[in-house]
PDB file of C-alpha atoms and ligand atoms in Angstrom:
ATOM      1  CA  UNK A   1     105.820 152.269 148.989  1.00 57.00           C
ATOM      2  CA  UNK A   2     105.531 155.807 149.760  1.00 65.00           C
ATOM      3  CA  UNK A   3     102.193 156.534 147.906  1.00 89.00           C
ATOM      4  CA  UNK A   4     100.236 153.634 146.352  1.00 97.00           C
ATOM      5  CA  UNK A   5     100.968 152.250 142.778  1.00 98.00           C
ATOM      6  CA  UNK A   6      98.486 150.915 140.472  1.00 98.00           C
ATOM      7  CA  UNK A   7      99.080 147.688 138.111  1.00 99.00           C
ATOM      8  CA  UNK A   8      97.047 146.675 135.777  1.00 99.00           C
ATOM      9  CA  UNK A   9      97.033 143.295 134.547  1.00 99.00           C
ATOM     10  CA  UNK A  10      95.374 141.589 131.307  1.00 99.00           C
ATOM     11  CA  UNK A  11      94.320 138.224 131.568  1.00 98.00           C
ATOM     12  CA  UNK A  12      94.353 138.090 135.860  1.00 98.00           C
ATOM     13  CA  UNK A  13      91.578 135.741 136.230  1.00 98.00           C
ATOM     14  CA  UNK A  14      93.713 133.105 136.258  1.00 98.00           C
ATOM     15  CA  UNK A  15      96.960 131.191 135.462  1.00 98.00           C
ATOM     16  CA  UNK A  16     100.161 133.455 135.248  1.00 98.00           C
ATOM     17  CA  UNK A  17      98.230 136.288 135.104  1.00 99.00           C
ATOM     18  CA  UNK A  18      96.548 135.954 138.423  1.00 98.00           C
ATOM     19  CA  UNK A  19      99.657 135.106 140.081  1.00 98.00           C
ATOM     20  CA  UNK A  20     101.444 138.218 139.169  1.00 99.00           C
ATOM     21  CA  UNK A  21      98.762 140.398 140.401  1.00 99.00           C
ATOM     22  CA  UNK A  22      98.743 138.473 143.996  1.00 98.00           C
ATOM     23  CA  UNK A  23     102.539 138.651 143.951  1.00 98.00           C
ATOM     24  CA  UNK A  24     102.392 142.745 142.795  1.00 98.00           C
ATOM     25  CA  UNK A  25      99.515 143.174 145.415  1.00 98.00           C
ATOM     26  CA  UNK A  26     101.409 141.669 148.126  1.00 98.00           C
ATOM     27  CA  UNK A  27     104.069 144.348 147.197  1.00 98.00           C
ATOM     28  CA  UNK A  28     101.595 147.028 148.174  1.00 98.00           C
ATOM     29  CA  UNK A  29     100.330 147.904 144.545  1.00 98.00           C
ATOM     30  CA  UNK A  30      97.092 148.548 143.761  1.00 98.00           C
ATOM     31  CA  UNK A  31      95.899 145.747 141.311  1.00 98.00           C
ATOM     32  CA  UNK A  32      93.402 145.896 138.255  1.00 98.00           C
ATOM     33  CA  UNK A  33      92.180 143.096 137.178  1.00 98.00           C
ATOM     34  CA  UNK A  34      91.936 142.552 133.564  1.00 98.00           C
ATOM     35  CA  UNK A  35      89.515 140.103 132.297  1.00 98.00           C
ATOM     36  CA  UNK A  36      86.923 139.949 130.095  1.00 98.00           C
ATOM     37  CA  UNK A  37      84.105 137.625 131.642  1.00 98.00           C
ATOM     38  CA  UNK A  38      82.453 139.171 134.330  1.00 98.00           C
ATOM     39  CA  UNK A  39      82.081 135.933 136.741  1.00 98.00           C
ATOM     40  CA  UNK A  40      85.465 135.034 136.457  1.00 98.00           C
ATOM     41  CA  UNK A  41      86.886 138.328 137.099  1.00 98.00           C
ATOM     42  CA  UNK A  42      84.725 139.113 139.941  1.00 98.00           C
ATOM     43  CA  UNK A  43      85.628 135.372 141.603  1.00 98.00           C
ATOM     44  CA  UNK A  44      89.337 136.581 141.082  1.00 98.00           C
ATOM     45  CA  UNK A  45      89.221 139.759 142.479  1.00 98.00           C
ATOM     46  CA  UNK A  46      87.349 138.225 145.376  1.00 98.00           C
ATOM     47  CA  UNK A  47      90.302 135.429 145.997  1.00 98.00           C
ATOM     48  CA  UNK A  48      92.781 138.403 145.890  1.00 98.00           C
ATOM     49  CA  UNK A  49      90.637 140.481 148.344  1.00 98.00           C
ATOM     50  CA  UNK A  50      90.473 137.589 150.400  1.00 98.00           C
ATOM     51  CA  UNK A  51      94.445 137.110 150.336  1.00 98.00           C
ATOM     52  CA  UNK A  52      94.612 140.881 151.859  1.00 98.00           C
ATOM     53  CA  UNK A  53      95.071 142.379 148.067  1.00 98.00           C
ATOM     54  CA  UNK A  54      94.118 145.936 147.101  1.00 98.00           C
ATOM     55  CA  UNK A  55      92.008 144.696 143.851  1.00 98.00           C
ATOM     56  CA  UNK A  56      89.557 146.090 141.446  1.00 98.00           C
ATOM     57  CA  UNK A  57      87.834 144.311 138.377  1.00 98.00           C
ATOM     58  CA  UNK A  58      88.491 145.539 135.151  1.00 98.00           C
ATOM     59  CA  UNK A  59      86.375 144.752 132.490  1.00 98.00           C
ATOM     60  CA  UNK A  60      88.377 143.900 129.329  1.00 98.00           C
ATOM     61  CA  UNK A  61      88.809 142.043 126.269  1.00 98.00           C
ATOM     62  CA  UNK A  62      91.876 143.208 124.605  1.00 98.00           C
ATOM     63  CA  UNK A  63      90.313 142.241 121.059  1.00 98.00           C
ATOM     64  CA  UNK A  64      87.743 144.868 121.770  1.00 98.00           C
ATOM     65  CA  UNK A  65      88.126 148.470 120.996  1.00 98.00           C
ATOM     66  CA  UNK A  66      85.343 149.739 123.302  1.00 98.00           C
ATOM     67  CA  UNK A  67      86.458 147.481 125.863  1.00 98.00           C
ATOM     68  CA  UNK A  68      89.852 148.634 126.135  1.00 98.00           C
ATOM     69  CA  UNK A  69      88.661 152.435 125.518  1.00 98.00           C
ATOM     70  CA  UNK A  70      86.299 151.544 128.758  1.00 98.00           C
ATOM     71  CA  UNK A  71      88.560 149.929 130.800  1.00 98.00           C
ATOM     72  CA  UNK A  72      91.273 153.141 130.717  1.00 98.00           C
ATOM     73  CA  UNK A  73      87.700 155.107 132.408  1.00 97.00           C
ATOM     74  CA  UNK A  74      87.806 152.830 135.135  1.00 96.00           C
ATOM     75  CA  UNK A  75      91.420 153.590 136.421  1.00 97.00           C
ATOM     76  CA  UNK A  76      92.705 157.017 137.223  1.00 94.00           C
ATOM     77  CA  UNK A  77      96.417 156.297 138.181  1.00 98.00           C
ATOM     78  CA  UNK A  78      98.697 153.624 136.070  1.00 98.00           C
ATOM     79  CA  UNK A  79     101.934 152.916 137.190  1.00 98.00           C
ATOM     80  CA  UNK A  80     102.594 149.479 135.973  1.00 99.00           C
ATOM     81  CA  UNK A  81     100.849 147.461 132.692  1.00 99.00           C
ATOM     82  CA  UNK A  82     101.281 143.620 132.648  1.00 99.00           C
ATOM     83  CA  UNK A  83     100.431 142.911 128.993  1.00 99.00           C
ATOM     84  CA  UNK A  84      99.646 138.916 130.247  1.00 98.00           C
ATOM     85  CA  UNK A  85      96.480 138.105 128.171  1.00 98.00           C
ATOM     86  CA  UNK A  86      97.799 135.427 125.360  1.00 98.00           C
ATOM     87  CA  UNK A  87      96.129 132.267 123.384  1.00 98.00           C
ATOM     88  CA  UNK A  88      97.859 129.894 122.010  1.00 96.00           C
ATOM     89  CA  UNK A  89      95.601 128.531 119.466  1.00 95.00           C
ATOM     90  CA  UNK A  90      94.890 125.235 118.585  1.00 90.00           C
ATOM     91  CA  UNK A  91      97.235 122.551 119.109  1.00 83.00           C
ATOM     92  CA  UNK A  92      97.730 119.532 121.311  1.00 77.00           C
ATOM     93  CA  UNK A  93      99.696 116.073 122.106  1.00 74.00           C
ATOM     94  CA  UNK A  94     100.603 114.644 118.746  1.00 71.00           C
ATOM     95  CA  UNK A  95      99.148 117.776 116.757  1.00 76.00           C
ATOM     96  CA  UNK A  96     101.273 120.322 115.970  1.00 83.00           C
ATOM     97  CA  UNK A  97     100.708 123.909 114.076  1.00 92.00           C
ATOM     98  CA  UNK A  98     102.412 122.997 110.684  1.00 94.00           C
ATOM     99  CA  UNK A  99     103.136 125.704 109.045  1.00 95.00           C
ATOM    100  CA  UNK A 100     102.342 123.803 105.606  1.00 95.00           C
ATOM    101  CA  UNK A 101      98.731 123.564 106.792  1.00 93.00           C
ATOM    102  CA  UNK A 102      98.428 126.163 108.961  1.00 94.00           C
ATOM    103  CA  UNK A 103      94.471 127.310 109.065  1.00 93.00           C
ATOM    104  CA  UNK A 104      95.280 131.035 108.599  1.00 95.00           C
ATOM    105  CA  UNK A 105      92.292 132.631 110.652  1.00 95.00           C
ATOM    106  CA  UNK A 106      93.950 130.729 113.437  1.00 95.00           C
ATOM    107  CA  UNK A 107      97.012 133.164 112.753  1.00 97.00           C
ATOM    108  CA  UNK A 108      94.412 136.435 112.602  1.00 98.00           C
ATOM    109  CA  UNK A 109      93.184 135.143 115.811  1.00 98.00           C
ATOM    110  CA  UNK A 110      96.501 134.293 117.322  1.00 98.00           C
ATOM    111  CA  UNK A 111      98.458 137.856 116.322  1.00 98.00           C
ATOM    112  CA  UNK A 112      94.946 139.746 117.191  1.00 98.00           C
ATOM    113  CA  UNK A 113      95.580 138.497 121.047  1.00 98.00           C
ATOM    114  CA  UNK A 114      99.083 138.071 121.354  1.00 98.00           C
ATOM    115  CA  UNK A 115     100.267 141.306 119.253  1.00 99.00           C
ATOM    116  CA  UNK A 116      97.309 143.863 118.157  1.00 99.00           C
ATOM    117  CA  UNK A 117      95.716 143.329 121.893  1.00 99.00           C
ATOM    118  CA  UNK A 118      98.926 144.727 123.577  1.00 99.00           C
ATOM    119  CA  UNK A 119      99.504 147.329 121.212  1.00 99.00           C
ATOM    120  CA  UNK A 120      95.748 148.373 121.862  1.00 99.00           C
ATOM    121  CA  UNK A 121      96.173 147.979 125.284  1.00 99.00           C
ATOM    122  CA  UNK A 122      99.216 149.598 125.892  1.00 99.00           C
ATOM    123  CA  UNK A 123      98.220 153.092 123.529  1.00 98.00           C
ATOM    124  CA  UNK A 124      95.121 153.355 125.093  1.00 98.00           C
ATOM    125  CA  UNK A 125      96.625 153.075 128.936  1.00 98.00           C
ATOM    126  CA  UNK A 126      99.770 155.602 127.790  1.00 98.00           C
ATOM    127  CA  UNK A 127      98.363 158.987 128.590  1.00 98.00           C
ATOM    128  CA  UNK A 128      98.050 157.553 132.222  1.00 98.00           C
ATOM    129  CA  UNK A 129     101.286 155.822 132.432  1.00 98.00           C
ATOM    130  CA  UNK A 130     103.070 158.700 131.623  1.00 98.00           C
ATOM    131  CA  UNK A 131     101.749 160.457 134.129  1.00 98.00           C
ATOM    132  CA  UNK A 132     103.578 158.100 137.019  1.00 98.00           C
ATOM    133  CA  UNK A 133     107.103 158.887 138.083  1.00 98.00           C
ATOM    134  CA  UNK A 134     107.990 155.456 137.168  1.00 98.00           C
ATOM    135  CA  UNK A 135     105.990 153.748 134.456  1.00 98.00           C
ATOM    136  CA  UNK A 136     106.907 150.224 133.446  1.00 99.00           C
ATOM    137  CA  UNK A 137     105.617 148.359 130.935  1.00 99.00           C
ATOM    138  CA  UNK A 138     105.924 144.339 130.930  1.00 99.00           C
ATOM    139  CA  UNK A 139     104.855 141.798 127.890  1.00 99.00           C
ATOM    140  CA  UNK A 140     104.762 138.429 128.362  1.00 99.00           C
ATOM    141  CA  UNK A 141     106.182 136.674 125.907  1.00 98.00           C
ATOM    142  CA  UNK A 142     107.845 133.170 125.459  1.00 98.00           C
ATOM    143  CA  UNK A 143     111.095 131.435 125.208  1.00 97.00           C
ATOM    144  CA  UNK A 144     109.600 129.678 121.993  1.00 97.00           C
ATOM    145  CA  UNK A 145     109.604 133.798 120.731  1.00 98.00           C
ATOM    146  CA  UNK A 146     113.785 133.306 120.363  1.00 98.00           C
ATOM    147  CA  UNK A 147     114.205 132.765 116.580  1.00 97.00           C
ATOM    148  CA  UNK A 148     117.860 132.117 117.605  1.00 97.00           C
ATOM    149  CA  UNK A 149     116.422 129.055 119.998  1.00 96.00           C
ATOM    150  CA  UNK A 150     113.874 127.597 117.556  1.00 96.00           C
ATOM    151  CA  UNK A 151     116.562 128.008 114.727  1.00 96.00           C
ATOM    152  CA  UNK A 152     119.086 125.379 116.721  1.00 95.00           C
ATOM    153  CA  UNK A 153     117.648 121.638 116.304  1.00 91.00           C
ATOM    154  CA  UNK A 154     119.453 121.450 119.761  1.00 91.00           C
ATOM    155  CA  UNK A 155     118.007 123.542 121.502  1.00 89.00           C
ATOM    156  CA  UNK A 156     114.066 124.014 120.168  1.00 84.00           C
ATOM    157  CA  UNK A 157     111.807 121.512 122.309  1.00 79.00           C
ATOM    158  CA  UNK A 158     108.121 121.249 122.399  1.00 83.00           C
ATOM    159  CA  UNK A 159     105.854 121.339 119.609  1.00 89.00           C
ATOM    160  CA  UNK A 160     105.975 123.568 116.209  1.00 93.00           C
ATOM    161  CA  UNK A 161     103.667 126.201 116.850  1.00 95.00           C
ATOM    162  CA  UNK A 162     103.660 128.282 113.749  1.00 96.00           C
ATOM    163  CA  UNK A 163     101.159 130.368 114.556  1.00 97.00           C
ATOM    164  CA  UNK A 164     102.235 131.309 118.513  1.00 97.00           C
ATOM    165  CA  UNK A 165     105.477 131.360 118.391  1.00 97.00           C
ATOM    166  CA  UNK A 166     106.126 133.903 116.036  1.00 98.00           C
ATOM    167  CA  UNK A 167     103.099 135.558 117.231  1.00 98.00           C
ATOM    168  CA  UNK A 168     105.434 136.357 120.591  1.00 98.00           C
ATOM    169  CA  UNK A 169     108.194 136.778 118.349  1.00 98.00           C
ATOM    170  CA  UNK A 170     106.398 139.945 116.504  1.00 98.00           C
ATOM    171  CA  UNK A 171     105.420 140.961 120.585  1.00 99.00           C
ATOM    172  CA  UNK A 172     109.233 140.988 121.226  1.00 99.00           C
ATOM    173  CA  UNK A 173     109.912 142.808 117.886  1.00 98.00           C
ATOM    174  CA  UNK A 174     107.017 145.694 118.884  1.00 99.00           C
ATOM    175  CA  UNK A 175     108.209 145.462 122.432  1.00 99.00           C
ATOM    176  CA  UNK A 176     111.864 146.990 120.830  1.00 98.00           C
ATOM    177  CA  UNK A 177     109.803 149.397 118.546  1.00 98.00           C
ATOM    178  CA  UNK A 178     108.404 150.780 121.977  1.00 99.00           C
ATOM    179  CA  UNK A 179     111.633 150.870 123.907  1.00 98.00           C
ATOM    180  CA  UNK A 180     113.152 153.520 120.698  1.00 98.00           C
ATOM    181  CA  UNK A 181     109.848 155.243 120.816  1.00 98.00           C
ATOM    182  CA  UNK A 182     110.019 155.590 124.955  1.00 98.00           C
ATOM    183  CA  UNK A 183     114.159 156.410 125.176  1.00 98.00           C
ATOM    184  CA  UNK A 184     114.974 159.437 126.982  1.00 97.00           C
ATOM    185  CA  UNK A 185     111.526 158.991 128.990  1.00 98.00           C
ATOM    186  CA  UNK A 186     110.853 157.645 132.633  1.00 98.00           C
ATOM    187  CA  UNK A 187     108.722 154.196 130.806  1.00 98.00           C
ATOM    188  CA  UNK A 188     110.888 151.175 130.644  1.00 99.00           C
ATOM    189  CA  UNK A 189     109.290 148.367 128.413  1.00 99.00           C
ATOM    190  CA  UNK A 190     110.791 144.664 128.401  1.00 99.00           C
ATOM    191  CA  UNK A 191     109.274 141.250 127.386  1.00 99.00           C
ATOM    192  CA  UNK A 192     108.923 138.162 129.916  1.00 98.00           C
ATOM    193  CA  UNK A 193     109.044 134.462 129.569  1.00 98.00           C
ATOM    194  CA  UNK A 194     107.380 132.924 132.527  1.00 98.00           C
ATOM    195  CA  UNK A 195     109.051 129.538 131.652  1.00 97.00           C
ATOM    196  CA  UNK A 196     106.594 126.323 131.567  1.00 96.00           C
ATOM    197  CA  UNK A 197     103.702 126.780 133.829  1.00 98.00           C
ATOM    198  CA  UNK A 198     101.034 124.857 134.774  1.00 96.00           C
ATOM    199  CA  UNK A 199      97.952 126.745 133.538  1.00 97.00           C
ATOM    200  CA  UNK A 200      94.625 125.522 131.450  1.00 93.00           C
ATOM    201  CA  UNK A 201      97.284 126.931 128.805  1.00 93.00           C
ATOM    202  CA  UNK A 202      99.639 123.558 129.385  1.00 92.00           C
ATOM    203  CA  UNK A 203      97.289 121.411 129.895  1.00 90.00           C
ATOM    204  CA  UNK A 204      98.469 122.284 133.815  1.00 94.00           C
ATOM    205  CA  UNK A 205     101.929 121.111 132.912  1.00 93.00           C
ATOM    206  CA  UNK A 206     104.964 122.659 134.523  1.00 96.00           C
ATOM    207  CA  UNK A 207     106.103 124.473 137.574  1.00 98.00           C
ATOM    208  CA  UNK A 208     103.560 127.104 139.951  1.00 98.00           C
ATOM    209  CA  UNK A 209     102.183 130.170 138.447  1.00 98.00           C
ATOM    210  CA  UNK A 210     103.916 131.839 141.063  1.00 98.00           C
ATOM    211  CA  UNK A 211     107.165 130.215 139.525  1.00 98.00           C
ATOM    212  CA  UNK A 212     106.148 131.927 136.324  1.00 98.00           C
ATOM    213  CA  UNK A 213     104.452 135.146 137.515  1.00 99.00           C
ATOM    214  CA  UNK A 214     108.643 136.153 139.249  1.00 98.00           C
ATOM    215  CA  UNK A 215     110.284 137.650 136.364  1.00 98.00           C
ATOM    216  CA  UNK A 216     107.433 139.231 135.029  1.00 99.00           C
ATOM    217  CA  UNK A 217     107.166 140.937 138.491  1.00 99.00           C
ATOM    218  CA  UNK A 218     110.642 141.326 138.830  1.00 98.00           C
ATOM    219  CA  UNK A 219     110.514 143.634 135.484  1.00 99.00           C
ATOM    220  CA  UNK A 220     107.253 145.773 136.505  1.00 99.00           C
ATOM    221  CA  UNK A 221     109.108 147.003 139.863  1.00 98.00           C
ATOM    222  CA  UNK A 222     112.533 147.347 138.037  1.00 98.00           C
ATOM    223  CA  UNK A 223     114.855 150.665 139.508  1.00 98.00           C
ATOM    224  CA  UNK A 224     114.811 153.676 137.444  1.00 98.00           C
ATOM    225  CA  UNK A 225     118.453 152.808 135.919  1.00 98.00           C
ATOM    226  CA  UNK A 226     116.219 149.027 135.089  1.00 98.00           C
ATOM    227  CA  UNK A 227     116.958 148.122 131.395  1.00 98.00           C
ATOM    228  CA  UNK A 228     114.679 148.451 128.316  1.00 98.00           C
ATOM    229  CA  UNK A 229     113.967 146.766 125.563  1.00 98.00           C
ATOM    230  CA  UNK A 230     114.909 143.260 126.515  1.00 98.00           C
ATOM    231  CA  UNK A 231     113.597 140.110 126.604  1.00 98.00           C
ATOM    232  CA  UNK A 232     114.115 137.971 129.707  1.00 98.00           C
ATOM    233  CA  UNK A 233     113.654 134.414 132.088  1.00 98.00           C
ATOM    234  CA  UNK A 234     114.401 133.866 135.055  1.00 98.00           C
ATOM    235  CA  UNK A 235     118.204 133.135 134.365  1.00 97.00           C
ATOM    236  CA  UNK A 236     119.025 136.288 132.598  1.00 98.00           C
ATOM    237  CA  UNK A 237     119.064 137.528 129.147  1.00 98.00           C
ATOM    238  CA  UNK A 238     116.993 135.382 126.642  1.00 98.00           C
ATOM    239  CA  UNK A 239     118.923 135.426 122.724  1.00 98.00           C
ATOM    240  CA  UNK A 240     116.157 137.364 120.068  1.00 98.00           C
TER     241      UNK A 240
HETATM  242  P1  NAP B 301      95.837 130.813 130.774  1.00 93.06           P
HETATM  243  O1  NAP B 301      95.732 130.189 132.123  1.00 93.06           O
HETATM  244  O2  NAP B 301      95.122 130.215 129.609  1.00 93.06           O
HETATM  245  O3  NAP B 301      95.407 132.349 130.932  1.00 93.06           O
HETATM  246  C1  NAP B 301      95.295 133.187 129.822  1.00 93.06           C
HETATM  247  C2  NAP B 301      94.597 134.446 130.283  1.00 93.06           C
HETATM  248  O4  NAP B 301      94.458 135.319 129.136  1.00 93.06           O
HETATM  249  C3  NAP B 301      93.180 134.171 130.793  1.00 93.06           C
HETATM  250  O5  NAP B 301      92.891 135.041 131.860  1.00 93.06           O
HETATM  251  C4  NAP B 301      92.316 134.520 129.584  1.00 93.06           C
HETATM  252  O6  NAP B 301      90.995 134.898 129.911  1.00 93.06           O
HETATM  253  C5  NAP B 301      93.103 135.717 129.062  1.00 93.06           C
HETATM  254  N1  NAP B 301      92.710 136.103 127.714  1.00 93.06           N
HETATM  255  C6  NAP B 301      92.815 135.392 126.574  1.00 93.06           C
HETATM  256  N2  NAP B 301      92.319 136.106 125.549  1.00 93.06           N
HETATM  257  C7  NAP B 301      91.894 137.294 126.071  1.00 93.06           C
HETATM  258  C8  NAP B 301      91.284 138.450 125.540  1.00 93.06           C
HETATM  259  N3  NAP B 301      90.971 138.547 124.243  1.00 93.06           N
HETATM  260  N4  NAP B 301      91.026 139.489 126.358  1.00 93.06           N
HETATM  261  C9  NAP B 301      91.321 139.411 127.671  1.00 93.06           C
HETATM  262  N5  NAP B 301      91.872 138.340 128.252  1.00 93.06           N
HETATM  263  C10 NAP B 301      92.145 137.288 127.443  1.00 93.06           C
HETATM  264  O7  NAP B 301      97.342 130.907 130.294  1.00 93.06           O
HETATM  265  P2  NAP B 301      98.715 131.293 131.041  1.00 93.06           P
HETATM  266  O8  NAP B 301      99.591 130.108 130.930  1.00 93.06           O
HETATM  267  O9  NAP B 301      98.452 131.893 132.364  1.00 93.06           O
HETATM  268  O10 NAP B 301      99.272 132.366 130.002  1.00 93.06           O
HETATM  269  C11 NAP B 301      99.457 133.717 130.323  1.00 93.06           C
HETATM  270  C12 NAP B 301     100.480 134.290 129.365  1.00 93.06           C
HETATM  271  O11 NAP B 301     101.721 133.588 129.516  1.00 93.06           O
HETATM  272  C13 NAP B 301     100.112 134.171 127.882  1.00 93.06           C
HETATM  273  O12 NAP B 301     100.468 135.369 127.217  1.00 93.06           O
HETATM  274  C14 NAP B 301     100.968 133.008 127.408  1.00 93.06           C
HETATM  275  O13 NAP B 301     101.253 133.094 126.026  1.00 93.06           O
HETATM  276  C15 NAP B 301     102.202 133.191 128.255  1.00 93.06           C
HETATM  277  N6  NAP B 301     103.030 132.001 128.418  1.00 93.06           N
HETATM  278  C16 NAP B 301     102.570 130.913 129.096  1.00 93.06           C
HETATM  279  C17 NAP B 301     103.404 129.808 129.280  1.00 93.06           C
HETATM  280  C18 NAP B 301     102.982 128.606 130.066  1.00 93.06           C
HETATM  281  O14 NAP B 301     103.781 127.632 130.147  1.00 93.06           O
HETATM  282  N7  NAP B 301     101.799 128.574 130.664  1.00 93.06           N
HETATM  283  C19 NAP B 301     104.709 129.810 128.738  1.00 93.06           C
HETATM  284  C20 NAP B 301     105.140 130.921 128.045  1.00 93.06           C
HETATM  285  C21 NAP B 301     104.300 132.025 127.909  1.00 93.06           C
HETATM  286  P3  NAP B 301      89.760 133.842 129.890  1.00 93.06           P
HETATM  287  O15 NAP B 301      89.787 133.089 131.179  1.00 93.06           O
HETATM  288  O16 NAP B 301      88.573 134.732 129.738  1.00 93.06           O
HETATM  289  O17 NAP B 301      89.968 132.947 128.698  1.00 93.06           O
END
């Protein structure tokens, strides 16, 4: 890269999250790392350091207002936004999120993360994203997002998850509402499913976070002519 690019990306302490900040800092960018507990984050930015990664710690909890509204202090050049940080909430072998018994402060909690956190995250980084000559904008989402997927008995695996999965399928609807809102400007803006990854999120089933972190990585250094407003895996196009 000609002149250094900054990332910053929510949720880089560990799993997916980490990985895509090792795999955008070996690509020369500058990496923020997002994460709200201070030991954590500072371990993490010390394990990218050591791995010959331009990192910085980045206090944040994308729940939290004055957190986020801090964290945008701390940076003075944007280029890239991984919107990683996600929850699941509660579920586990055998136990499902039925939607007939759904507890619904588990839903608060779920869409506060997975939807209100990126949209926080995301207005409060703008005024510096706009300033790069290439802003891009990536959300990571989830296969189990695809209505058209977890319509088709064939096709939807795993458990129900009533509260996650359409919490990543209102992230892919926003993600849209952004794209309109961004057209005819340099930002491109497109949602991510890592696939199954082993991370404390699985239960550390699945394949390597670095597996996971490549489309998601793949979409923050798109081209300028790089679509918008879509929603993909590793094999392509993923069906709304
Ligand atoms: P993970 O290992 O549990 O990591 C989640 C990360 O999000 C952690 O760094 C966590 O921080 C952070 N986080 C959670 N709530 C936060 C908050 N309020 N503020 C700031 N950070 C917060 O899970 P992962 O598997 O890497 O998941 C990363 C993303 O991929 C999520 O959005 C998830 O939905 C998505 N995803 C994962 C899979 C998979 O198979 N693993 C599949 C599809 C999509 P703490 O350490 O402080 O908790």
């Amino acid at each position: 890269m000609s002149e250094t690019k900054t990332a910053l990306v929510t949720g880089a302490n560990k799993g997916i999250g980490h990985a895509i900040a090792a795999g955008l800092g070996a690509l020369g960018y500058r990496v923020g790392v997002g994460a709200r507990d201070r030991s954590r984050r500072e371990t993490a930015v010390e394990k990218l350091r050591a791995a010959g990664v331009d990192a910085f710690g980045v206090p944040l909890d994308v729940t939290d207002e004055e957190s986020v509204t801090t964290a945008a202090t701390l940076i003075n050049r944007l280029d890239v936004l991984v919107n990683n940080a996600g929850i699941s909430g509660p579920f586990g072998p055998g136990w499902v999120q039925d939607p007939t018994t759904l507890d619904l402060d588990v839903v608060r909690t779920v869409v506060e993360t997975n939807v209100i956190g990126v949209i926080r995250v995301t207005n409060t980084m703008l005024p510096l994203l706009r300033q790069s000559p290439s802003p891009r904008i990536v959300n990571i989402s989830s296969s189990v997002a695809s209505v058209t997927r977890q319509a088709d008995p064939d096709i939807a695996i795993g458990p129900i998850m009533a509260a996650y999965s359409p919490s990543k399928s209102f992230l892919n609807a926003v993600t849209v509402q952004y794209a309109r809102q961004f057209a005819g400007t340099k930002i491109l803006i497109n949602a991510a499913c890592p696939g199954l990854v082993a991370t404390d999120f699985t239960g550390f089933t699945g394949r390597t976070p670095e597996e996971g972190a490549a489309t998601a990585i793949r979409l923050a250094t798109l081209p300028d002519d790089g679509p918008t407003g879509g929603f993909f895996e590793d094999a392509g196009v993923i069906p709304w």
